[in-house]
């Protein structure tokens, strides 16, 4: 089988045009093409008047060797890679060895637990939040009634923070083993739409993510896995192994139970701040890492569609347009879009009382009125929060508390129109853009809750972005604050065996540990760490 990449056809091409284009590209007759499968489909919209669809295909031809030889200099014609997932080891039948524990049921923890269960290790999943249906009710309680449930919200509960997001399923990580394919295949088995296997920038959306994580839970349980919802890890019992090395011995749970265990995957997500502090208190090696802070910015989706697709705006094949933009400001800071959500809404994403945090969310249809994106500025430990591994957490908390006060101390978010922001004046009334954040937006001056260097960098970047995306810096565009949880502010550093540098049996994983960013990369990291743990239990 051949992999044919970068085959371009007009947006309005017919079904018959695709096999004909394959034959032209490979220089073969129609009867030499036996079959083909679309692997990926994206678009090239750089010329708005002539948008093209871009295909990657697996192709079966009669004389594969001859075609490969004829196109040996073309890097877009190669043998198809084997993307089949292969388990590195399987538990012996009737396995009665140590049961691995997975802390956290977000994308990383779900895939780690699923792969461990498929290998026969019967994992125990500890999740501080509630099952996804109950969690959804609590999350809407904040959005509709300004009632926060600290252990059940956008950040905590089955499915993790990714459940209330755009459900993006693409990543820039290096993936030579095609573990991302394993993730997507499992998601489709669990009810995700088939097109996530072929779209260049696949997404699921919140409602479908809810049913999908429930299905994955059922699979894990059917394979002997065990879930414990509403159970927080309050402390870690750390002793020594036979060689005098630090060794995890067990977990103290919020239920009062002590759970003896020696192999634990830490997949707690980027907002488990109390867990970060407890790990640090127990001497587990933790270091500060860079992240980004800023705001959410909202535009009518129709503006973004027109800016990106021109006359083709609204085309059903193209769907709602997205963007990715960046600018290096004169103060040395990078300003960039983050977690762009076409046709979505801005959501309240705090997990701590007296704090306001924004995030973006879309449904699978991406059919809501506004587009939104994080507009964030990079920060580093050396420059912005030196002196302590957890100083980034305290910076986040301080900014989120300022945003809570600026928003009226009732979980409304502080907001400002771009025109007023550029002039350095507080906003007093909305214009043509209506913000989507619930429970509401209080217009004010965002400089009250963000550092001066962030304000300066965003002020410089907005007109630049307006030249790249017409309408981006329209005076009535609304920015809502604060966006502080772009990624984990710490890294729980691990070695090549995926275990903590100084505590054996502890396997830091995913976004909270500083090794992923987004659903797909977190899920892939969960698989990698689960494999490492399994090989420790049953060496290959």
Coordinates of C-alpha atoms in Angstrom, one line a residue:
X1 CA 0.0 0.0 0.0
X2 CA 1.2 3.5 -0.8
X3 CA 0.8 6.7 1.2
X4 CA 0.1 9.7 -1.2
X5 CA 0.4 13.0 0.5
X6 CA -0.4 16.6 -0.5
X7 CA -2.9 15.8 -3.3
X8 CA -4.8 19.0 -3.9
X9 CA -8.1 19.5 -5.6
X10 CA -10.6 22.4 -5.9
X11 CA -13.0 22.9 -3.1
X12 CA -15.9 22.1 -5.4
X13 CA -14.5 18.9 -6.9
X14 CA -16.7 15.9 -7.5
X15 CA -16.2 12.4 -6.1
X16 CA -15.0 11.2 -9.6
X17 CA -12.3 13.8 -9.6
X18 CA -10.4 12.1 -6.7
X19 CA -9.5 8.8 -8.4
X20 CA -8.6 10.6 -11.6
X21 CA -6.3 12.9 -9.7
X22 CA -4.6 9.9 -8.0
X23 CA -3.9 8.3 -11.4
X24 CA -2.5 11.5 -12.8
X25 CA -0.3 12.0 -9.8
X26 CA 1.1 8.5 -9.8
X27 CA 1.2 8.3 -13.6
X28 CA -0.9 5.2 -13.8
X29 CA -3.9 4.0 -15.8
X30 CA -7.4 3.9 -14.2
X31 CA -7.3 0.1 -14.3
X32 CA -4.1 0.0 -12.3
X33 CA -5.8 1.8 -9.3
X34 CA -7.4 -1.0 -7.2
X35 CA -8.7 1.1 -4.3
X36 CA -7.9 4.0 -2.0
X37 CA -8.7 5.3 1.4
X38 CA -8.7 8.9 2.6
X39 CA -6.3 9.2 5.6
X40 CA -6.5 12.9 6.1
X41 CA -8.3 15.9 4.5
X42 CA -7.5 19.5 5.2
X43 CA -7.7 22.7 3.2
X44 CA -5.3 25.3 1.8
X45 CA -7.1 28.7 2.1
X46 CA -4.1 31.0 1.3
X47 CA -5.8 32.0 -1.9
X48 CA -9.3 32.8 -0.8
X49 CA -10.6 32.9 -4.4
X50 CA -9.2 29.4 -5.1
X51 CA -9.4 27.3 -1.9
X52 CA -8.2 23.8 -2.3
X53 CA -8.8 20.6 -0.4
X54 CA -5.6 18.7 0.5
X55 CA -5.6 15.0 0.8
X56 CA -3.4 12.2 2.3
X57 CA -4.5 8.8 0.9
X58 CA -3.6 5.2 1.2
X59 CA -3.6 3.7 -2.3
X60 CA -3.4 0.2 -3.6
X61 CA -2.1 -0.2 -7.1
X62 CA -1.3 -3.2 -9.2
X63 CA 2.5 -2.7 -9.4
X64 CA 3.5 -0.9 -6.2
X65 CA 7.2 -1.5 -6.6
X66 CA 7.2 0.1 -10.1
X67 CA 5.2 3.1 -8.9
X68 CA 7.6 3.6 -5.9
X69 CA 10.6 3.3 -8.1
X70 CA 9.2 5.8 -10.6
X71 CA 8.5 8.3 -7.8
X72 CA 11.6 7.6 -5.6
X73 CA 12.5 11.3 -5.5
X74 CA 9.0 12.4 -4.4
X75 CA 8.8 12.5 -0.6
X76 CA 5.0 12.6 -0.9
X77 CA 4.8 9.1 -2.4
X78 CA 6.0 6.5 0.1
X79 CA 5.0 3.1 1.5
X80 CA 2.1 3.4 3.9
X81 CA 3.2 3.3 7.6
X82 CA 1.9 0.6 9.8
X83 CA -0.3 2.5 12.3
X84 CA -1.6 -0.6 14.1
X85 CA -1.2 -0.3 17.9
X86 CA 0.8 -3.2 19.5
X87 CA 0.8 -3.8 23.2
X88 CA 4.4 -4.0 24.6
X89 CA 3.4 -6.6 27.1
X90 CA 0.3 -8.4 28.5
X91 CA -0.3 -9.4 32.1
X92 CA -0.1 -13.2 32.6
X93 CA -3.5 -14.8 32.8
X94 CA -5.0 -14.6 36.2
X95 CA -2.7 -11.7 37.1
X96 CA -2.7 -11.2 40.9
X97 CA 0.3 -8.8 41.2
X98 CA 0.1 -5.1 42.2
X99 CA -2.9 -3.3 40.7
X100 CA -1.7 0.0 39.2
X101 CA -3.5 3.2 40.3
X102 CA -4.3 6.1 38.0
X103 CA -5.0 9.4 39.7
X104 CA -7.3 11.5 37.5
X105 CA -9.8 10.6 34.8
X106 CA -9.0 13.2 32.2
X107 CA -7.7 12.3 28.7
X108 CA -4.4 11.2 30.1
X109 CA -5.8 9.1 32.9
X110 CA -8.5 7.6 30.7
X111 CA -6.1 6.3 28.0
X112 CA -3.6 5.2 30.6
X113 CA -6.3 3.2 32.4
X114 CA -7.8 1.9 29.2
X115 CA -4.5 0.6 27.9
X116 CA -3.6 -0.9 31.3
X117 CA -7.0 -2.6 31.4
X118 CA -6.6 -3.9 27.8
X119 CA -3.2 -5.4 28.9
X120 CA -4.9 -7.2 31.8
X121 CA -3.7 -5.2 34.8
X122 CA -7.1 -4.1 36.2
X123 CA -6.3 -0.6 37.2
X124 CA -7.9 1.5 40.0
X125 CA -8.9 5.0 38.9
X126 CA -9.1 7.6 41.6
X127 CA -11.0 10.8 40.6
X128 CA -11.7 13.6 43.0
X129 CA -14.6 14.9 40.9
X130 CA -17.9 13.3 40.0
X131 CA -19.0 11.1 37.1
X132 CA -19.5 13.1 34.0
X133 CA -23.3 13.4 34.0
X134 CA -23.3 14.7 37.6
X135 CA -20.3 16.8 37.0
X136 CA -22.0 18.5 34.0
X137 CA -24.9 19.6 36.3
X138 CA -22.5 21.1 38.8
X139 CA -20.6 22.9 36.0
X140 CA -23.8 24.5 34.7
X141 CA -24.6 25.5 38.3
X142 CA -21.6 27.9 38.1
X143 CA -22.6 29.2 34.7
X144 CA -26.3 29.7 35.4
X145 CA -26.5 30.4 39.1
X146 CA -22.9 31.5 40.1
X147 CA -22.7 28.5 42.4
X148 CA -19.2 26.9 42.4
X149 CA -18.7 23.3 43.5
X150 CA -14.9 23.2 44.2
X151 CA -14.6 19.4 43.5
X152 CA -16.9 19.2 40.5
X153 CA -16.5 21.8 37.8
X154 CA -14.7 22.5 34.5
X155 CA -11.4 21.3 35.9
X156 CA -12.4 18.4 38.1
X157 CA -14.4 15.3 37.3
X158 CA -14.6 12.5 34.8
X159 CA -13.3 13.6 31.4
X160 CA -11.0 16.3 32.8
X161 CA -10.8 19.9 31.6
X162 CA -11.0 18.7 28.0
X163 CA -14.7 17.7 28.4
X164 CA -15.6 21.4 28.5
X165 CA -13.5 22.6 25.5
X166 CA -13.6 22.6 21.8
X167 CA -12.5 18.9 21.9
X168 CA -9.6 19.5 19.5
X169 CA -7.9 16.2 18.6
X170 CA -4.7 17.4 16.8
X171 CA -1.3 18.1 18.1
X172 CA 2.2 19.0 17.0
X173 CA 3.9 16.4 19.1
X174 CA 6.3 13.9 17.4
X175 CA 4.5 10.6 17.2
X176 CA 6.6 8.0 15.4
X177 CA 4.6 5.1 16.8
X178 CA 1.3 6.6 15.7
X179 CA -0.1 6.5 19.3
X180 CA -2.4 9.4 18.3
X181 CA -4.1 7.0 15.9
X182 CA -4.6 4.6 18.8
X183 CA -6.3 7.4 20.7
X184 CA -8.6 8.4 17.8
X185 CA -9.5 4.7 17.1
X186 CA -10.5 4.2 20.8
X187 CA -12.5 7.5 20.7
X188 CA -14.5 6.3 17.6
X189 CA -15.2 3.0 19.3
X190 CA -16.5 5.0 22.2
X191 CA -18.9 7.0 20.0
X192 CA -16.9 9.8 18.5
X193 CA -17.7 10.7 14.9
X194 CA -15.8 8.7 12.3
X195 CA -14.5 11.8 10.6
X196 CA -12.0 12.4 13.4
X197 CA -10.0 9.7 11.7
X198 CA -9.7 11.7 8.5
X199 CA -10.0 15.4 9.2
X200 CA -6.7 17.3 9.4
X201 CA -8.0 19.2 12.4
X202 CA -10.5 16.9 14.1
X203 CA -12.7 17.9 17.0
X204 CA -15.5 16.4 19.0
X205 CA -17.3 19.0 21.0
X206 CA -18.5 18.9 24.6
X207 CA -21.8 16.9 24.3
X208 CA -20.1 14.1 22.4
X209 CA -17.2 14.0 24.8
X210 CA -19.6 13.4 27.6
X211 CA -21.0 10.2 26.1
X212 CA -17.6 9.1 24.9
X213 CA -15.9 9.2 28.3
X214 CA -18.9 7.2 29.7
X215 CA -18.4 4.6 27.1
X216 CA -14.6 4.3 27.9
X217 CA -15.4 4.0 31.5
X218 CA -17.7 1.0 30.7
X219 CA -15.0 -0.6 28.7
X220 CA -12.4 -0.2 31.5
X221 CA -14.8 -1.6 34.1
X222 CA -15.7 -4.6 31.8
X223 CA -12.0 -5.4 31.7
X224 CA -11.7 -5.4 35.5
X225 CA -10.9 -1.8 36.2
X226 CA -12.4 0.0 39.1
X227 CA -13.5 3.7 39.4
X228 CA -13.6 5.7 42.7
X229 CA -15.4 9.0 42.1
X230 CA -15.5 11.8 44.7
X231 CA -12.2 10.6 46.1
X232 CA -9.3 12.9 46.4
X233 CA -5.7 11.9 47.2
X234 CA -4.8 13.9 50.3
X235 CA -1.3 12.5 51.0
X236 CA 1.4 10.2 49.7
X237 CA 3.1 7.5 51.8
X238 CA 6.7 7.4 50.8
X239 CA 9.3 5.0 52.2
X240 CA 12.3 3.2 51.0
X241 CA 12.9 0.2 48.8
X242 CA 15.4 -2.6 49.5
X243 CA 18.2 -0.5 48.0
X244 CA 17.4 2.6 50.1
X245 CA 15.7 4.5 47.3
X246 CA 12.6 6.6 47.9
X247 CA 9.6 4.4 47.0
X248 CA 5.9 5.2 46.9
X249 CA 4.1 2.9 49.4
X250 CA 0.5 4.1 49.3
X251 CA -2.1 6.9 49.2
X252 CA -4.1 8.5 51.9
X253 CA -7.6 9.3 50.5
X254 CA -10.2 11.9 51.3
X255 CA -12.6 9.1 52.3
X256 CA -10.3 8.3 55.2
X257 CA -9.0 5.1 53.5
X258 CA -5.4 4.2 53.1
X259 CA -4.7 2.5 49.8
X260 CA -1.5 0.5 49.6
X261 CA 0.1 0.8 46.2
X262 CA 3.5 0.8 44.5
X263 CA 2.7 1.9 40.9
X264 CA 0.8 5.1 40.5
X265 CA 0.2 7.3 37.4
X266 CA -0.2 10.9 38.3
X267 CA -2.6 12.3 35.7
X268 CA -4.2 15.0 37.8
X269 CA -4.4 17.9 35.3
X270 CA -3.1 21.4 35.5
X271 CA -5.4 22.6 38.2
X272 CA -4.7 20.1 41.1
X273 CA -2.9 22.7 43.0
X274 CA -3.3 21.1 46.4
X275 CA -1.8 17.9 45.0
X276 CA 1.2 19.9 43.6
X277 CA 1.8 21.3 47.1
X278 CA 1.5 17.9 48.8
X279 CA 3.9 16.3 46.4
X280 CA 6.4 19.1 47.0
X281 CA 5.9 18.8 50.8
X282 CA 6.7 15.1 50.5
X283 CA 10.0 15.8 48.7
X284 CA 8.9 14.7 45.2
X285 CA 11.0 16.6 42.7
X286 CA 9.0 19.5 41.2
X287 CA 10.2 22.4 39.1
X288 CA 8.6 25.5 37.7
X289 CA 8.0 25.7 34.0
X290 CA 6.9 28.4 31.5
X291 CA 3.2 29.0 30.7
X292 CA 1.2 31.9 29.4
X293 CA -1.4 34.4 30.7
X294 CA -3.8 36.8 29.1
X295 CA -7.5 37.1 28.1
X296 CA -10.2 35.5 25.9
X297 CA -11.1 37.5 22.8
X298 CA -14.4 37.1 21.0
X299 CA -15.5 38.0 17.4
X300 CA -18.6 37.1 15.5
X301 CA -17.8 33.9 13.7
X302 CA -19.0 35.4 10.4
X303 CA -16.2 37.9 10.6
X304 CA -13.6 35.2 11.0
X305 CA -15.1 33.1 8.2
X306 CA -15.0 36.0 5.8
X307 CA -11.5 37.0 6.8
X308 CA -10.2 33.4 6.3
X309 CA -12.3 32.1 3.5
X310 CA -13.5 35.1 1.5
X311 CA -16.2 34.2 -1.0
X312 CA -16.3 30.6 0.3
X313 CA -17.3 31.7 3.8
X314 CA -20.1 29.5 5.0
X315 CA -19.2 26.5 2.8
X316 CA -20.3 23.3 4.7
X317 CA -17.1 21.5 3.8
X318 CA -14.9 24.2 5.3
X319 CA -17.1 24.7 8.3
X320 CA -16.4 27.4 10.9
X321 CA -13.0 29.0 10.2
X322 CA -10.2 29.0 12.8
X323 CA -7.0 31.1 13.1
X324 CA -3.6 30.8 14.6
X325 CA -1.6 34.0 15.0
X326 CA 1.5 35.2 16.9
X327 CA 3.5 38.4 17.3
X328 CA 6.9 39.1 19.0
X329 CA 6.3 42.4 20.9
X330 CA 9.0 45.1 21.4
X331 CA 9.1 44.3 25.1
X332 CA 10.5 40.8 24.2
X333 CA 7.2 39.0 24.9
X334 CA 5.5 36.6 22.5
X335 CA 1.8 37.2 22.1
X336 CA -0.3 34.4 20.5
X337 CA -3.7 32.9 20.0
X338 CA -4.4 29.9 22.2
X339 CA -7.1 27.2 22.2
X340 CA -9.1 28.9 19.4
X341 CA -12.8 27.8 19.5
X342 CA -14.8 28.4 16.3
X343 CA -18.5 28.9 16.8
X344 CA -18.3 28.5 20.6
X345 CA -18.5 30.3 23.8
X346 CA -16.3 31.5 26.6
X347 CA -16.9 29.6 29.9
X348 CA -16.2 30.1 33.6
X349 CA -13.4 27.6 34.4
X350 CA -12.4 28.3 38.0
X351 CA -12.0 25.5 40.5
X352 CA -11.3 27.7 43.5
X353 CA -13.6 29.9 45.4
X354 CA -13.1 33.7 45.0
X355 CA -11.3 33.4 41.7
X356 CA -12.2 33.9 38.0
X357 CA -10.7 31.9 35.1
X358 CA -11.8 31.9 31.5
X359 CA -11.6 29.1 28.9
X360 CA -13.2 28.3 25.5
X361 CA -15.7 25.6 24.5
X362 CA -17.5 24.5 21.3
X363 CA -20.0 21.9 20.4
X364 CA -19.3 19.5 17.5
X365 CA -21.4 21.7 15.2
X366 CA -19.4 24.8 16.0
X367 CA -22.6 26.7 15.2
X368 CA -22.8 29.3 18.0
X369 CA -22.6 33.0 17.1
X370 CA -19.1 33.9 18.3
X371 CA -15.6 32.7 17.7
X372 CA -13.2 32.9 20.7
X373 CA -9.6 32.3 21.5
X374 CA -7.1 32.9 24.2
X375 CA -4.9 35.9 23.5
X376 CA -1.9 35.2 25.8
X377 CA 1.6 36.3 26.6
X378 CA 4.4 34.0 27.5
X379 CA 5.9 34.0 31.0
X380 CA 8.9 32.2 32.4
X381 CA 10.0 31.2 35.9
X382 CA 13.4 33.0 35.6
X383 CA 11.9 36.3 34.6
X384 CA 8.4 36.4 36.1
X385 CA 8.0 34.1 39.1
X386 CA 11.5 33.1 40.4
X387 CA 12.4 31.6 43.7
X388 CA 10.1 28.6 44.3
X389 CA 8.9 25.7 42.2
X390 CA 5.3 26.6 43.0
X391 CA 5.6 30.4 42.5
X392 CA 3.7 30.1 39.2
X393 CA 0.7 28.7 41.1
X394 CA 0.7 31.7 43.4
X395 CA 0.9 34.0 40.4
X396 CA -2.1 32.3 38.8
X397 CA -4.0 32.6 42.1
X398 CA -3.2 36.3 42.5
X399 CA -4.4 37.2 39.0
X400 CA -7.5 35.1 39.3
X401 CA -8.4 36.8 42.6
X402 CA -7.9 40.2 41.0
X403 CA -10.2 39.1 38.2
X404 CA -12.8 38.0 40.7
X405 CA -12.9 41.4 42.3
X406 CA -12.8 43.3 39.0
X407 CA -15.8 41.3 37.9
X408 CA -17.8 42.2 40.9
X409 CA -16.9 39.4 43.3
X410 CA -19.8 37.2 42.0
X411 CA -18.0 35.0 39.4
X412 CA -18.8 37.4 36.6
X413 CA -15.7 38.1 34.5
X414 CA -14.1 41.5 33.9
X415 CA -14.3 42.5 30.3
X416 CA -13.2 45.4 28.0
X417 CA -13.8 46.4 24.4
X418 CA -10.7 46.4 22.2
X419 CA -11.1 50.1 21.3
X420 CA -11.2 51.2 24.9
X421 CA -8.3 48.8 25.8
X422 CA -6.1 50.3 23.1
X423 CA -6.9 53.8 24.4
X424 CA -6.3 52.8 28.0
X425 CA -9.8 53.6 29.1
X426 CA -12.4 51.4 30.9
X427 CA -15.4 50.2 29.0
X428 CA -18.9 51.2 30.0
X429 CA -21.2 49.6 27.3
X430 CA -21.1 46.8 24.8
X431 CA -21.1 47.5 21.0
X432 CA -21.9 45.1 18.2
X433 CA -20.2 42.2 19.8
X434 CA -22.0 40.5 22.7
X435 CA -19.8 38.3 25.0
X436 CA -20.9 34.8 25.6
X437 CA -19.3 34.2 29.1
X438 CA -21.7 33.1 31.8
X439 CA -22.7 34.0 34.5
X440 CA -21.9 37.4 32.9
X441 CA -19.3 40.0 32.0
X442 CA -18.7 43.3 33.9
X443 CA -17.1 45.9 31.7
X444 CA -14.1 47.5 33.4
X445 CA -10.4 48.0 32.7
X446 CA -8.4 44.7 32.3
X447 CA -5.2 46.4 33.5
X448 CA -6.6 45.9 37.0
X449 CA -6.0 42.2 36.8
X450 CA -3.0 41.6 34.5
X451 CA 0.6 42.7 34.7
X452 CA 1.7 45.8 32.8
X453 CA 4.0 43.8 30.5
X454 CA 1.0 41.7 29.4
X455 CA -1.2 44.8 28.7
X456 CA 1.7 46.4 26.8
X457 CA 2.3 43.3 24.6
X458 CA -1.3 42.7 23.8
X459 CA -1.8 46.4 22.9
X460 CA 1.0 46.2 20.5
X461 CA -0.2 42.9 19.0
X462 CA -3.8 43.8 18.4
X463 CA -3.3 46.1 15.4
X464 CA -0.8 43.7 13.9
X465 CA -3.4 40.9 14.1
X466 CA -6.0 43.2 12.7
X467 CA -3.9 43.5 9.5
X468 CA -3.6 39.7 9.3
X469 CA -7.3 39.0 10.2
X470 CA -9.5 41.9 9.1
X471 CA -11.8 42.9 12.0
X472 CA -9.6 41.3 14.7
X473 CA -9.0 44.7 16.3
X474 CA -12.5 46.2 15.7
X475 CA -13.2 48.6 18.6
X476 CA -16.3 46.6 19.7
X477 CA -14.5 43.2 20.0
X478 CA -14.7 42.0 23.6
X479 CA -11.9 40.7 25.7
X480 CA -12.7 38.8 28.9
X481 CA -10.2 38.0 31.7
X482 CA -8.3 36.2 32.9
X483 CA -6.8 33.3 30.9
X484 CA -4.3 31.8 33.3
X485 CA -4.5 28.0 33.0
X486 CA -3.0 27.7 29.5
X487 CA -0.8 24.8 30.8
X488 CA 0.6 23.6 34.0
X489 CA 2.9 26.0 35.9
X490 CA 5.0 23.1 37.1
X491 CA 6.7 20.0 35.9
X492 CA 6.9 16.8 38.0
X493 CA 10.1 15.7 36.4
X494 CA 10.5 12.1 35.3
X495 CA 13.3 9.9 33.9
X496 CA 13.5 7.8 30.9
X497 CA 11.5 5.1 32.7
X498 CA 8.6 7.6 33.2
X499 CA 9.1 7.5 37.0
X500 CA 9.7 10.5 39.2
X501 CA 13.3 11.5 39.3
X502 CA 13.5 10.8 43.0
X503 CA 10.5 8.7 43.9
X504 CA 10.1 5.3 42.4
X505 CA 6.6 4.0 41.7
X506 CA 5.3 7.5 40.9
X507 CA 4.7 8.1 37.2
X508 CA 4.0 11.8 36.4
X509 CA 1.9 12.1 33.2
X510 CA -0.1 14.4 31.1
X511 CA -0.7 18.1 31.3
X512 CA -0.6 18.5 35.0
X513 CA 2.8 17.0 35.2
X514 CA 4.1 19.3 32.4
X515 CA 4.3 16.7 29.7
X516 CA 1.4 17.5 27.4
X517 CA -0.9 20.3 26.3
X518 CA -4.4 19.4 25.0
X519 CA -6.5 16.3 24.7
X520 CA -4.5 14.3 22.1
X521 CA -1.0 14.9 23.5
X522 CA -2.3 14.2 27.0
X523 CA -3.9 10.9 25.9
X524 CA -0.7 9.9 24.0
X525 CA 1.4 10.6 27.1
X526 CA -1.0 8.5 29.1
X527 CA -0.4 5.5 26.8
X528 CA 3.4 6.0 27.0
X529 CA 3.4 6.1 30.8
X530 CA 1.0 3.1 31.0
X531 CA 3.3 1.1 28.8
X532 CA 6.3 2.0 31.0
X533 CA 4.5 1.0 34.1
X534 CA 3.3 -2.3 32.6
X535 CA 6.9 -3.1 31.6
X536 CA 8.0 -2.5 35.1
X537 CA 5.4 -5.0 36.4
X538 CA 6.0 -7.6 33.7
X539 CA 9.3 -7.0 31.9
X540 CA 9.2 -8.0 28.2

